[in-house]
Amino acid sequence: MKTRIITAACLIVAAVGMIYYLPPYIFNYVIIALAFFAFAEYLSMFKERNHPLFIIAAILMLSMANSIMRMDAIFLPASDPATANIAEMAKTGEILWRLNMPLKQFLAALFGGVALIPMIALTGKDPIEVKFRRMNVYFFGFFYFGLTLGLFPLIRHYGPHYHWLLFMLVIPWVCDSAAYFGGKALGKHKFAPAISPKKTWEGAVSGMIFSVIAGLVFALTALKNENMWFVLAVALLDGIFAQFGDLVESLIKRGAGVKDSSNLIPGHGGIFDRIDSLLVSAVVVFVSLLVKSYVG
């Protein structure tokens, strides 16, 4: 526990520093590197890292993530005070112009992955079962990491500050800690015994409650210019779905027959172990902000 706490504190300081002090282009490179190593680690869990398909799938996955990072125009109504409204932007074609190149890159990477991953995965002399498993493993990693990690820079640059990205990171961290300690103190009813035997309903509810409390702190401080009820609603949704992100990784680890995604981070396992809930959190926050930017 001591090692876990020290490592967590170092990771939190590093994450906050990157959020608020790294220039945008360097931050994007960091996310690209994170996506690459998370994808490689995920494939290593299934002993697929050394297959020739890895390099091709990784390039396509990173290209898709990079294209999403560049789609900041979808937030223009909320983040650009000079923009009057959606109708005016649609009339002038500004949205389409700013989304044109990243959208082309996104579609090229998407359809390239859909075409090449099964084509290459099914070559060779391995048994049919191995080929089918390989194709599914690569497909899941391609979409899961490519679509989610690309959202981090978009969320970072929503509005004039970087507070929403901090929110996206902190809520799952608070939820995870509250679920752990709440389950340890009060847990009696198993939540998902076949996937994660230690998780309980009491822990899950504790995580949701403290997620809302953390959301309230954000609403009163860093996000005080946002609608408080909107912030609380996003925090609640994040507290719910982030726990499913953790369960998804637990399911993957059971399918791969491993305890941790790797031993890279002392006391915490691997990269995937640390970002499992953050990937789902990114989707929740991104969709919430996207809806808000077009109806608010």
PDB file of C-alpha atoms in Angstrom:
ATOM      1  CA  MET A   1       0.000   0.000   0.000  1.00  0.00           C
ATOM      2  CA  LYS A   2       2.868   2.390   0.811  1.00  0.00           C
ATOM      3  CA  THR A   3       4.429   1.822  -2.622  1.00  0.00           C
ATOM      4  CA  ARG A   4       1.022   2.227  -4.250  1.00  0.00           C
ATOM      5  CA  ILE A   5       0.361   5.557  -2.503  1.00  0.00           C
ATOM      6  CA  ILE A   6       3.821   6.980  -3.288  1.00  0.00           C
ATOM      7  CA  THR A   7       3.549   5.984  -6.949  1.00  0.00           C
ATOM      8  CA  ALA A   8       0.018   7.406  -7.170  1.00  0.00           C
ATOM      9  CA  ALA A   9       1.169  10.715  -5.714  1.00  0.00           C
ATOM     10  CA  CYS A  10       4.003  10.941  -8.259  1.00  0.00           C
ATOM     11  CA  LEU A  11       1.623  10.106 -11.117  1.00  0.00           C
ATOM     12  CA  ILE A  12      -0.881  12.739  -9.983  1.00  0.00           C
ATOM     13  CA  VAL A  13       1.802  15.447  -9.808  1.00  0.00           C
ATOM     14  CA  ALA A  14       3.108  14.456 -13.248  1.00  0.00           C
ATOM     15  CA  ALA A  15      -0.406  14.415 -14.733  1.00  0.00           C
ATOM     16  CA  VAL A  16      -1.304  17.855 -13.343  1.00  0.00           C
ATOM     17  CA  GLY A  17       1.994  19.248 -14.589  1.00  0.00           C
ATOM     18  CA  MET A  18       1.393  17.917 -18.101  1.00  0.00           C
ATOM     19  CA  ILE A  19      -2.179  19.217 -18.181  1.00  0.00           C
ATOM     20  CA  TYR A  20      -1.331  22.788 -17.242  1.00  0.00           C
ATOM     21  CA  TYR A  21       2.214  23.329 -18.438  1.00  0.00           C
ATOM     22  CA  LEU A  22       2.944  21.290 -21.568  1.00  0.00           C
ATOM     23  CA  PRO A  23       2.538  23.074 -24.921  1.00  0.00           C
ATOM     24  CA  PRO A  24      -0.286  21.576 -27.019  1.00  0.00           C
ATOM     25  CA  TYR A  25       1.955  19.878 -29.573  1.00  0.00           C
ATOM     26  CA  ILE A  26       4.115  18.234 -26.889  1.00  0.00           C
ATOM     27  CA  PHE A  27       1.019  17.151 -24.985  1.00  0.00           C
ATOM     28  CA  ASN A  28      -0.284  15.519 -28.176  1.00  0.00           C
ATOM     29  CA  TYR A  29       3.003  13.658 -28.621  1.00  0.00           C
ATOM     30  CA  VAL A  30       2.755  12.400 -25.041  1.00  0.00           C
ATOM     31  CA  ILE A  31      -0.744  11.062 -25.715  1.00  0.00           C
ATOM     32  CA  ILE A  32       0.426   9.422 -28.938  1.00  0.00           C
ATOM     33  CA  ALA A  33       3.255   7.720 -27.015  1.00  0.00           C
ATOM     34  CA  LEU A  34       0.802   6.665 -24.304  1.00  0.00           C
ATOM     35  CA  ALA A  35      -1.511   5.174 -26.923  1.00  0.00           C
ATOM     36  CA  PHE A  36       1.339   3.251 -28.543  1.00  0.00           C
ATOM     37  CA  PHE A  37       2.648   1.725 -25.313  1.00  0.00           C
ATOM     38  CA  ALA A  38      -0.847   0.944 -24.023  1.00  0.00           C
ATOM     39  CA  PHE A  39      -1.654  -0.836 -27.298  1.00  0.00           C
ATOM     40  CA  ALA A  40       1.636  -2.753 -27.182  1.00  0.00           C
ATOM     41  CA  GLU A  41       1.046  -3.716 -23.559  1.00  0.00           C
ATOM     42  CA  TYR A  42      -2.483  -4.868 -24.341  1.00  0.00           C
ATOM     43  CA  LEU A  43      -1.237  -7.095 -27.179  1.00  0.00           C
ATOM     44  CA  SER A  44       1.520  -8.487 -24.960  1.00  0.00           C
ATOM     45  CA  MET A  45      -1.161  -9.677 -22.549  1.00  0.00           C
ATOM     46  CA  PHE A  46      -2.424 -11.953 -25.343  1.00  0.00           C
ATOM     47  CA  LYS A  47       1.097 -12.781 -26.611  1.00  0.00           C
ATOM     48  CA  GLU A  48       0.334 -11.041 -29.912  1.00  0.00           C
ATOM     49  CA  ARG A  49       2.886  -8.255 -29.636  1.00  0.00           C
ATOM     50  CA  ASN A  50       5.441  -9.919 -31.942  1.00  0.00           C
ATOM     51  CA  HIS A  51       3.048 -10.615 -34.797  1.00  0.00           C
ATOM     52  CA  PRO A  52       3.830  -8.717 -38.055  1.00  0.00           C
ATOM     53  CA  LEU A  53       0.365  -7.151 -37.837  1.00  0.00           C
ATOM     54  CA  PHE A  54       1.401  -5.104 -34.798  1.00  0.00           C
ATOM     55  CA  ILE A  55       3.255  -2.324 -36.631  1.00  0.00           C
ATOM     56  CA  ILE A  56       0.531  -1.856 -39.241  1.00  0.00           C
ATOM     57  CA  ALA A  57      -2.280  -1.875 -36.675  1.00  0.00           C
ATOM     58  CA  ALA A  58      -0.344   0.490 -34.391  1.00  0.00           C
ATOM     59  CA  ILE A  59       0.272   3.001 -37.197  1.00  0.00           C
ATOM     60  CA  LEU A  60      -3.405   2.959 -38.178  1.00  0.00           C
ATOM     61  CA  MET A  61      -4.534   3.233 -34.549  1.00  0.00           C
ATOM     62  CA  LEU A  62      -2.216   6.170 -33.866  1.00  0.00           C
ATOM     63  CA  SER A  63      -3.300   7.856 -37.083  1.00  0.00           C
ATOM     64  CA  MET A  64      -6.924   7.581 -36.010  1.00  0.00           C
ATOM     65  CA  ALA A  65      -6.127   8.985 -32.544  1.00  0.00           C
ATOM     66  CA  ASN A  66      -4.148  11.844 -34.111  1.00  0.00           C
ATOM     67  CA  SER A  67      -7.015  12.743 -36.439  1.00  0.00           C
ATOM     68  CA  ILE A  68      -9.423  12.944 -33.489  1.00  0.00           C
ATOM     69  CA  MET A  69      -7.013  15.238 -31.624  1.00  0.00           C
ATOM     70  CA  ARG A  70      -7.209  17.711 -34.500  1.00  0.00           C
ATOM     71  CA  MET A  71     -11.023  17.910 -34.584  1.00  0.00           C
ATOM     72  CA  ASP A  72     -11.176  20.819 -32.152  1.00  0.00           C
ATOM     73  CA  ALA A  73     -13.602  22.673 -34.451  1.00  0.00           C
ATOM     74  CA  ILE A  74     -16.482  20.615 -33.086  1.00  0.00           C
ATOM     75  CA  PHE A  75     -16.203  22.612 -29.850  1.00  0.00           C
ATOM     76  CA  LEU A  76     -16.041  26.043 -31.509  1.00  0.00           C
ATOM     77  CA  PRO A  77     -19.476  27.229 -30.328  1.00  0.00           C
ATOM     78  CA  ALA A  78     -18.355  26.865 -26.699  1.00  0.00           C
ATOM     79  CA  SER A  79     -14.652  27.563 -26.951  1.00  0.00           C
ATOM     80  CA  ASP A  80     -14.502  30.425 -29.460  1.00  0.00           C
ATOM     81  CA  PRO A  81     -16.240  33.624 -28.256  1.00  0.00           C
ATOM     82  CA  ALA A  82     -15.867  35.124 -31.720  1.00  0.00           C
ATOM     83  CA  THR A  83     -18.151  32.467 -33.158  1.00  0.00           C
ATOM     84  CA  ALA A  84     -21.762  33.587 -33.066  1.00  0.00           C
ATOM     85  CA  ASN A  85     -23.583  30.278 -33.448  1.00  0.00           C
ATOM     86  CA  ILE A  86     -23.749  26.966 -35.254  1.00  0.00           C
ATOM     87  CA  ALA A  87     -25.986  28.260 -38.035  1.00  0.00           C
ATOM     88  CA  GLU A  88     -23.524  31.015 -38.933  1.00  0.00           C
ATOM     89  CA  MET A  89     -20.616  28.563 -38.924  1.00  0.00           C
ATOM     90  CA  ALA A  90     -22.511  26.122 -41.108  1.00  0.00           C
ATOM     91  CA  LYS A  91     -23.368  28.956 -43.477  1.00  0.00           C
ATOM     92  CA  THR A  92     -19.768  30.067 -43.864  1.00  0.00           C
ATOM     93  CA  GLY A  93     -18.510  26.491 -43.994  1.00  0.00           C
ATOM     94  CA  GLU A  94     -16.022  27.112 -41.164  1.00  0.00           C
ATOM     95  CA  ILE A  95     -16.790  23.845 -39.373  1.00  0.00           C
ATOM     96  CA  LEU A  96     -16.407  21.760 -42.517  1.00  0.00           C
ATOM     97  CA  TRP A  97     -13.228  23.578 -43.493  1.00  0.00           C
ATOM     98  CA  ARG A  98     -11.574  23.016 -40.106  1.00  0.00           C
ATOM     99  CA  LEU A  99     -12.722  19.397 -39.921  1.00  0.00           C
ATOM    100  CA  ASN A 100     -11.926  18.556 -43.532  1.00  0.00           C
ATOM    101  CA  MET A 101      -8.352  17.227 -43.232  1.00  0.00           C
ATOM    102  CA  PRO A 102      -8.646  15.461 -39.848  1.00  0.00           C
ATOM    103  CA  LEU A 103     -11.907  13.857 -40.978  1.00  0.00           C
ATOM    104  CA  LYS A 104     -10.226  12.522 -44.117  1.00  0.00           C
ATOM    105  CA  GLN A 105      -7.373  11.153 -42.006  1.00  0.00           C
ATOM    106  CA  PHE A 106      -9.846   9.594 -39.584  1.00  0.00           C
ATOM    107  CA  LEU A 107     -11.786   7.832 -42.352  1.00  0.00           C
ATOM    108  CA  ALA A 108      -8.591   6.637 -44.034  1.00  0.00           C
ATOM    109  CA  ALA A 109      -7.306   5.129 -40.770  1.00  0.00           C
ATOM    110  CA  LEU A 110     -10.707   3.688 -39.875  1.00  0.00           C
ATOM    111  CA  PHE A 111     -11.323   1.925 -43.174  1.00  0.00           C
ATOM    112  CA  GLY A 112      -7.658   0.973 -43.451  1.00  0.00           C
ATOM    113  CA  GLY A 113      -7.921  -0.823 -40.112  1.00  0.00           C
ATOM    114  CA  VAL A 114     -11.203  -2.493 -41.015  1.00  0.00           C
ATOM    115  CA  ALA A 115      -9.698  -3.791 -44.261  1.00  0.00           C
ATOM    116  CA  LEU A 116      -6.136  -4.674 -43.264  1.00  0.00           C
ATOM    117  CA  ILE A 117      -6.480  -6.080 -39.740  1.00  0.00           C
ATOM    118  CA  PRO A 118      -8.598  -9.121 -40.678  1.00  0.00           C
ATOM    119  CA  MET A 119      -6.716  -9.588 -43.954  1.00  0.00           C
ATOM    120  CA  ILE A 120      -3.319  -9.841 -42.248  1.00  0.00           C
ATOM    121  CA  ALA A 121      -4.586 -11.576 -39.104  1.00  0.00           C
ATOM    122  CA  LEU A 122      -5.943 -14.456 -41.142  1.00  0.00           C
ATOM    123  CA  THR A 123      -2.710 -15.147 -43.033  1.00  0.00           C
ATOM    124  CA  GLY A 124      -0.161 -17.749 -41.974  1.00  0.00           C
ATOM    125  CA  LYS A 125      -0.353 -21.373 -40.859  1.00  0.00           C
ATOM    126  CA  ASP A 126      -1.893 -20.926 -37.404  1.00  0.00           C
ATOM    127  CA  PRO A 127      -5.107 -22.817 -36.588  1.00  0.00           C
ATOM    128  CA  ILE A 128      -8.394 -21.106 -37.428  1.00  0.00           C
ATOM    129  CA  GLU A 129      -9.171 -20.560 -33.737  1.00  0.00           C
ATOM    130  CA  VAL A 130      -5.876 -18.701 -33.234  1.00  0.00           C
ATOM    131  CA  LYS A 131      -6.460 -16.528 -36.288  1.00  0.00           C
ATOM    132  CA  PHE A 132      -9.983 -15.662 -35.209  1.00  0.00           C
ATOM    133  CA  ARG A 133      -8.829 -14.791 -31.697  1.00  0.00           C
ATOM    134  CA  ARG A 134      -5.988 -12.662 -33.093  1.00  0.00           C
ATOM    135  CA  MET A 135      -8.358 -10.751 -35.350  1.00  0.00           C
ATOM    136  CA  ASN A 136     -10.725  -9.996 -32.448  1.00  0.00           C
ATOM    137  CA  VAL A 137      -7.885  -8.977 -30.123  1.00  0.00           C
ATOM    138  CA  TYR A 138      -6.458  -6.561 -32.687  1.00  0.00           C
ATOM    139  CA  PHE A 139      -9.840  -5.155 -33.649  1.00  0.00           C
ATOM    140  CA  PHE A 140     -10.755  -4.378 -30.051  1.00  0.00           C
ATOM    141  CA  GLY A 141      -7.430  -2.695 -29.292  1.00  0.00           C
ATOM    142  CA  PHE A 142      -7.505  -0.723 -32.541  1.00  0.00           C
ATOM    143  CA  PHE A 143     -10.884   0.825 -31.770  1.00  0.00           C
ATOM    144  CA  TYR A 144     -10.645   1.019 -27.977  1.00  0.00           C
ATOM    145  CA  PHE A 145      -7.344   2.880 -27.786  1.00  0.00           C
ATOM    146  CA  GLY A 146      -7.602   4.766 -31.066  1.00  0.00           C
ATOM    147  CA  LEU A 147     -11.021   6.267 -30.377  1.00  0.00           C
ATOM    148  CA  THR A 148     -10.620   7.073 -26.685  1.00  0.00           C
ATOM    149  CA  LEU A 149      -7.084   8.410 -26.224  1.00  0.00           C
ATOM    150  CA  GLY A 150      -7.555  10.850 -29.093  1.00  0.00           C
ATOM    151  CA  LEU A 151     -10.218  12.574 -26.979  1.00  0.00           C
ATOM    152  CA  PHE A 152      -7.762  13.699 -24.281  1.00  0.00           C
ATOM    153  CA  PRO A 153      -6.418  16.764 -26.172  1.00  0.00           C
ATOM    154  CA  LEU A 154      -9.939  17.717 -27.305  1.00  0.00           C
ATOM    155  CA  ILE A 155     -11.156  17.780 -23.719  1.00  0.00           C
ATOM    156  CA  ARG A 156      -8.015  19.627 -22.638  1.00  0.00           C
ATOM    157  CA  HIS A 157      -8.698  22.474 -25.045  1.00  0.00           C
ATOM    158  CA  TYR A 158     -12.379  22.852 -24.313  1.00  0.00           C
ATOM    159  CA  GLY A 159     -12.805  26.425 -23.133  1.00  0.00           C
ATOM    160  CA  PRO A 160     -10.069  28.870 -22.112  1.00  0.00           C
ATOM    161  CA  HIS A 161      -8.664  26.647 -19.358  1.00  0.00           C
ATOM    162  CA  TYR A 162      -7.667  23.002 -18.971  1.00  0.00           C
ATOM    163  CA  HIS A 163      -9.957  22.231 -16.030  1.00  0.00           C
ATOM    164  CA  TRP A 164     -12.215  19.752 -17.801  1.00  0.00           C
ATOM    165  CA  LEU A 165      -9.332  17.412 -18.493  1.00  0.00           C
ATOM    166  CA  LEU A 166      -8.363  17.545 -14.822  1.00  0.00           C
ATOM    167  CA  PHE A 167     -12.000  16.793 -14.006  1.00  0.00           C
ATOM    168  CA  MET A 168     -11.911  13.833 -16.404  1.00  0.00           C
ATOM    169  CA  LEU A 169      -8.905  12.409 -14.549  1.00  0.00           C
ATOM    170  CA  VAL A 170      -9.854  13.228 -10.969  1.00  0.00           C
ATOM    171  CA  ILE A 171     -13.417  11.853 -10.943  1.00  0.00           C
ATOM    172  CA  PRO A 172     -12.350   8.269 -11.821  1.00  0.00           C
ATOM    173  CA  TRP A 173      -9.453   8.473  -9.347  1.00  0.00           C
ATOM    174  CA  VAL A 174     -11.792   9.575  -6.550  1.00  0.00           C
ATOM    175  CA  CYS A 175     -14.381   6.994  -7.590  1.00  0.00           C
ATOM    176  CA  ASP A 176     -11.826   4.187  -7.643  1.00  0.00           C
ATOM    177  CA  SER A 177     -10.431   5.093  -4.217  1.00  0.00           C
ATOM    178  CA  ALA A 178     -13.892   5.521  -2.662  1.00  0.00           C
ATOM    179  CA  ALA A 179     -15.069   2.221  -4.157  1.00  0.00           C
ATOM    180  CA  TYR A 180     -11.995   0.443  -2.791  1.00  0.00           C
ATOM    181  CA  PHE A 181     -12.222   1.769   0.757  1.00  0.00           C
ATOM    182  CA  GLY A 182     -16.024   1.740   0.811  1.00  0.00           C
ATOM    183  CA  GLY A 183     -16.086  -1.857  -0.351  1.00  0.00           C
ATOM    184  CA  LYS A 184     -13.459  -2.833   2.183  1.00  0.00           C
ATOM    185  CA  ALA A 185     -15.381  -1.241   5.055  1.00  0.00           C
ATOM    186  CA  LEU A 186     -18.975  -1.987   4.056  1.00  0.00           C
ATOM    187  CA  GLY A 187     -18.871  -4.467   1.201  1.00  0.00           C
ATOM    188  CA  LYS A 188     -21.091  -7.535   1.543  1.00  0.00           C
ATOM    189  CA  HIS A 189     -22.815  -7.951  -1.810  1.00  0.00           C
ATOM    190  CA  LYS A 190     -20.640  -8.891  -4.782  1.00  0.00           C
ATOM    191  CA  PHE A 191     -20.932  -6.641  -7.805  1.00  0.00           C
ATOM    192  CA  ALA A 192     -19.389  -8.779 -10.561  1.00  0.00           C
ATOM    193  CA  PRO A 193     -17.920 -11.900  -8.901  1.00  0.00           C
ATOM    194  CA  ALA A 194     -17.092 -13.695 -12.148  1.00  0.00           C
ATOM    195  CA  ILE A 195     -15.037 -10.764 -13.449  1.00  0.00           C
ATOM    196  CA  SER A 196     -13.765  -8.938 -10.362  1.00  0.00           C
ATOM    197  CA  PRO A 197     -14.492 -10.888  -7.130  1.00  0.00           C
ATOM    198  CA  LYS A 198     -13.480  -8.045  -4.793  1.00  0.00           C
ATOM    199  CA  LYS A 199     -15.923  -5.463  -6.171  1.00  0.00           C
ATOM    200  CA  THR A 200     -19.126  -4.956  -4.201  1.00  0.00           C
ATOM    201  CA  TRP A 201     -22.330  -2.964  -4.636  1.00  0.00           C
ATOM    202  CA  GLU A 202     -21.500  -1.019  -1.494  1.00  0.00           C
ATOM    203  CA  GLY A 203     -18.156  -0.051  -2.988  1.00  0.00           C
ATOM    204  CA  ALA A 204     -19.769   0.921  -6.285  1.00  0.00           C
ATOM    205  CA  VAL A 205     -22.297   3.173  -4.549  1.00  0.00           C
ATOM    206  CA  SER A 206     -19.515   4.725  -2.446  1.00  0.00           C
ATOM    207  CA  GLY A 207     -17.642   5.485  -5.657  1.00  0.00           C
ATOM    208  CA  MET A 208     -20.675   7.199  -7.192  1.00  0.00           C
ATOM    209  CA  ILE A 209     -21.365   9.269  -4.071  1.00  0.00           C
ATOM    210  CA  PHE A 210     -17.813  10.542  -3.796  1.00  0.00           C
ATOM    211  CA  SER A 211     -17.712  11.197  -7.552  1.00  0.00           C
ATOM    212  CA  VAL A 212     -20.621  13.613  -7.100  1.00  0.00           C
ATOM    213  CA  ILE A 213     -18.891  15.187  -4.074  1.00  0.00           C
ATOM    214  CA  ALA A 214     -15.727  15.663  -6.144  1.00  0.00           C
ATOM    215  CA  GLY A 215     -17.894  17.103  -8.925  1.00  0.00           C
ATOM    216  CA  LEU A 216     -19.385  19.579  -6.450  1.00  0.00           C
ATOM    217  CA  VAL A 217     -15.882  20.694  -5.446  1.00  0.00           C
ATOM    218  CA  PHE A 218     -15.078  21.312  -9.120  1.00  0.00           C
ATOM    219  CA  ALA A 219     -18.382  23.144  -9.629  1.00  0.00           C
ATOM    220  CA  LEU A 220     -17.548  25.499  -6.768  1.00  0.00           C
ATOM    221  CA  THR A 221     -13.916  26.080  -7.746  1.00  0.00           C
ATOM    222  CA  ALA A 222     -12.279  25.322 -11.104  1.00  0.00           C
ATOM    223  CA  LEU A 223     -15.581  24.964 -12.989  1.00  0.00           C
ATOM    224  CA  LYS A 224     -17.546  27.648 -11.178  1.00  0.00           C
ATOM    225  CA  ASN A 225     -18.403  29.322 -14.503  1.00  0.00           C
ATOM    226  CA  GLU A 226     -20.204  26.183 -15.650  1.00  0.00           C
ATOM    227  CA  ASN A 227     -23.747  25.235 -14.729  1.00  0.00           C
ATOM    228  CA  MET A 228     -23.461  23.427 -11.400  1.00  0.00           C
ATOM    229  CA  TRP A 229     -26.147  20.859 -12.206  1.00  0.00           C
ATOM    230  CA  PHE A 230     -24.430  20.032 -15.476  1.00  0.00           C
ATOM    231  CA  VAL A 231     -21.114  19.445 -13.688  1.00  0.00           C
ATOM    232  CA  LEU A 232     -22.798  17.260 -11.064  1.00  0.00           C
ATOM    233  CA  ALA A 233     -24.622  15.244 -13.714  1.00  0.00           C
ATOM    234  CA  VAL A 234     -21.380  14.612 -15.631  1.00  0.00           C
ATOM    235  CA  ALA A 235     -19.646  13.636 -12.375  1.00  0.00           C
ATOM    236  CA  LEU A 236     -22.398  11.121 -11.574  1.00  0.00           C
ATOM    237  CA  LEU A 237     -22.301   9.616 -15.069  1.00  0.00           C
ATOM    238  CA  ASP A 238     -18.530   9.500 -14.898  1.00  0.00           C
ATOM    239  CA  GLY A 239     -18.655   7.768 -11.527  1.00  0.00           C
ATOM    240  CA  ILE A 240     -20.960   5.125 -12.949  1.00  0.00           C
ATOM    241  CA  PHE A 241     -19.342   4.418 -16.287  1.00  0.00           C
ATOM    242  CA  ALA A 242     -15.724   4.725 -15.112  1.00  0.00           C
ATOM    243  CA  GLN A 243     -16.326   1.670 -12.931  1.00  0.00           C
ATOM    244  CA  PHE A 244     -17.401  -0.258 -16.006  1.00  0.00           C
ATOM    245  CA  GLY A 245     -14.132   0.755 -17.660  1.00  0.00           C
ATOM    246  CA  ASP A 246     -12.343  -0.950 -14.797  1.00  0.00           C
ATOM    247  CA  LEU A 247     -14.534  -4.033 -15.247  1.00  0.00           C
ATOM    248  CA  VAL A 248     -13.801  -4.130 -18.981  1.00  0.00           C
ATOM    249  CA  GLU A 249     -10.082  -4.309 -18.270  1.00  0.00           C
ATOM    250  CA  SER A 250     -10.671  -6.982 -15.616  1.00  0.00           C
ATOM    251  CA  LEU A 251     -12.549  -9.005 -18.218  1.00  0.00           C
ATOM    252  CA  ILE A 252      -9.693  -8.549 -20.696  1.00  0.00           C
ATOM    253  CA  LYS A 253      -7.118  -9.667 -18.112  1.00  0.00           C
ATOM    254  CA  ARG A 254      -9.168 -12.761 -17.289  1.00  0.00           C
ATOM    255  CA  GLY A 255      -9.466 -13.521 -20.983  1.00  0.00           C
ATOM    256  CA  ALA A 256      -5.697 -13.165 -21.350  1.00  0.00           C
ATOM    257  CA  GLY A 257      -4.992 -15.098 -18.150  1.00  0.00           C
ATOM    258  CA  VAL A 258      -2.910 -12.358 -16.492  1.00  0.00           C
ATOM    259  CA  LYS A 259      -3.151 -10.544 -13.155  1.00  0.00           C
ATOM    260  CA  ASP A 260      -1.849  -7.153 -14.349  1.00  0.00           C
ATOM    261  CA  SER A 261      -1.375  -5.704 -17.804  1.00  0.00           C
ATOM    262  CA  SER A 262       2.354  -5.457 -16.953  1.00  0.00           C
ATOM    263  CA  ASN A 263       4.642  -4.614 -14.017  1.00  0.00           C
ATOM    264  CA  LEU A 264       5.837  -1.283 -15.394  1.00  0.00           C
ATOM    265  CA  ILE A 265       4.393   0.936 -12.623  1.00  0.00           C
ATOM    266  CA  PRO A 266       5.373  -0.042  -9.038  1.00  0.00           C
ATOM    267  CA  GLY A 267       2.304  -1.011  -7.027  1.00  0.00           C
ATOM    268  CA  HIS A 268      -0.075  -0.319  -9.905  1.00  0.00           C
ATOM    269  CA  GLY A 269       0.662  -2.860 -12.624  1.00  0.00           C
ATOM    270  CA  GLY A 270       0.861  -1.506 -16.140  1.00  0.00           C
ATOM    271  CA  ILE A 271      -0.248   1.453 -18.230  1.00  0.00           C
ATOM    272  CA  PHE A 272      -3.569  -0.163 -19.124  1.00  0.00           C
ATOM    273  CA  ASP A 273      -4.219  -0.818 -15.423  1.00  0.00           C
ATOM    274  CA  ARG A 274      -3.878   2.915 -14.748  1.00  0.00           C
ATOM    275  CA  ILE A 275      -5.892   4.272 -17.662  1.00  0.00           C
ATOM    276  CA  ASP A 276      -8.693   1.686 -17.872  1.00  0.00           C
ATOM    277  CA  SER A 277     -11.321   3.893 -16.224  1.00  0.00           C
ATOM    278  CA  LEU A 278      -9.887   7.057 -17.807  1.00  0.00           C
ATOM    279  CA  LEU A 279     -10.662   5.777 -21.301  1.00  0.00           C
ATOM    280  CA  VAL A 280     -14.357   5.495 -20.467  1.00  0.00           C
ATOM    281  CA  SER A 281     -14.233   8.754 -18.510  1.00  0.00           C
ATOM    282  CA  ALA A 282     -12.924  10.511 -21.622  1.00  0.00           C
ATOM    283  CA  VAL A 283     -15.912   9.290 -23.618  1.00  0.00           C
ATOM    284  CA  VAL A 284     -18.399  10.383 -20.937  1.00  0.00           C
ATOM    285  CA  VAL A 285     -16.905  13.864 -20.570  1.00  0.00           C
ATOM    286  CA  PHE A 286     -16.426  14.349 -24.314  1.00  0.00           C
ATOM    287  CA  VAL A 287     -20.005  13.384 -25.199  1.00  0.00           C
ATOM    288  CA  SER A 288     -21.346  15.562 -22.375  1.00  0.00           C
ATOM    289  CA  LEU A 289     -19.350  18.590 -23.541  1.00  0.00           C
ATOM    290  CA  LEU A 290     -20.258  17.924 -27.152  1.00  0.00           C
ATOM    291  CA  VAL A 291     -23.970  17.901 -26.339  1.00  0.00           C
ATOM    292  CA  LYS A 292     -23.576  21.006 -24.192  1.00  0.00           C
ATOM    293  CA  SER A 293     -21.671  22.890 -26.892  1.00  0.00           C
ATOM    294  CA  TYR A 294     -24.519  22.411 -29.364  1.00  0.00           C
ATOM    295  CA  VAL A 295     -27.504  22.960 -27.116  1.00  0.00           C
ATOM    296  CA  GLY A 296     -26.086  25.329 -24.507  1.00  0.00           C
TER     297      GLY A 296
END
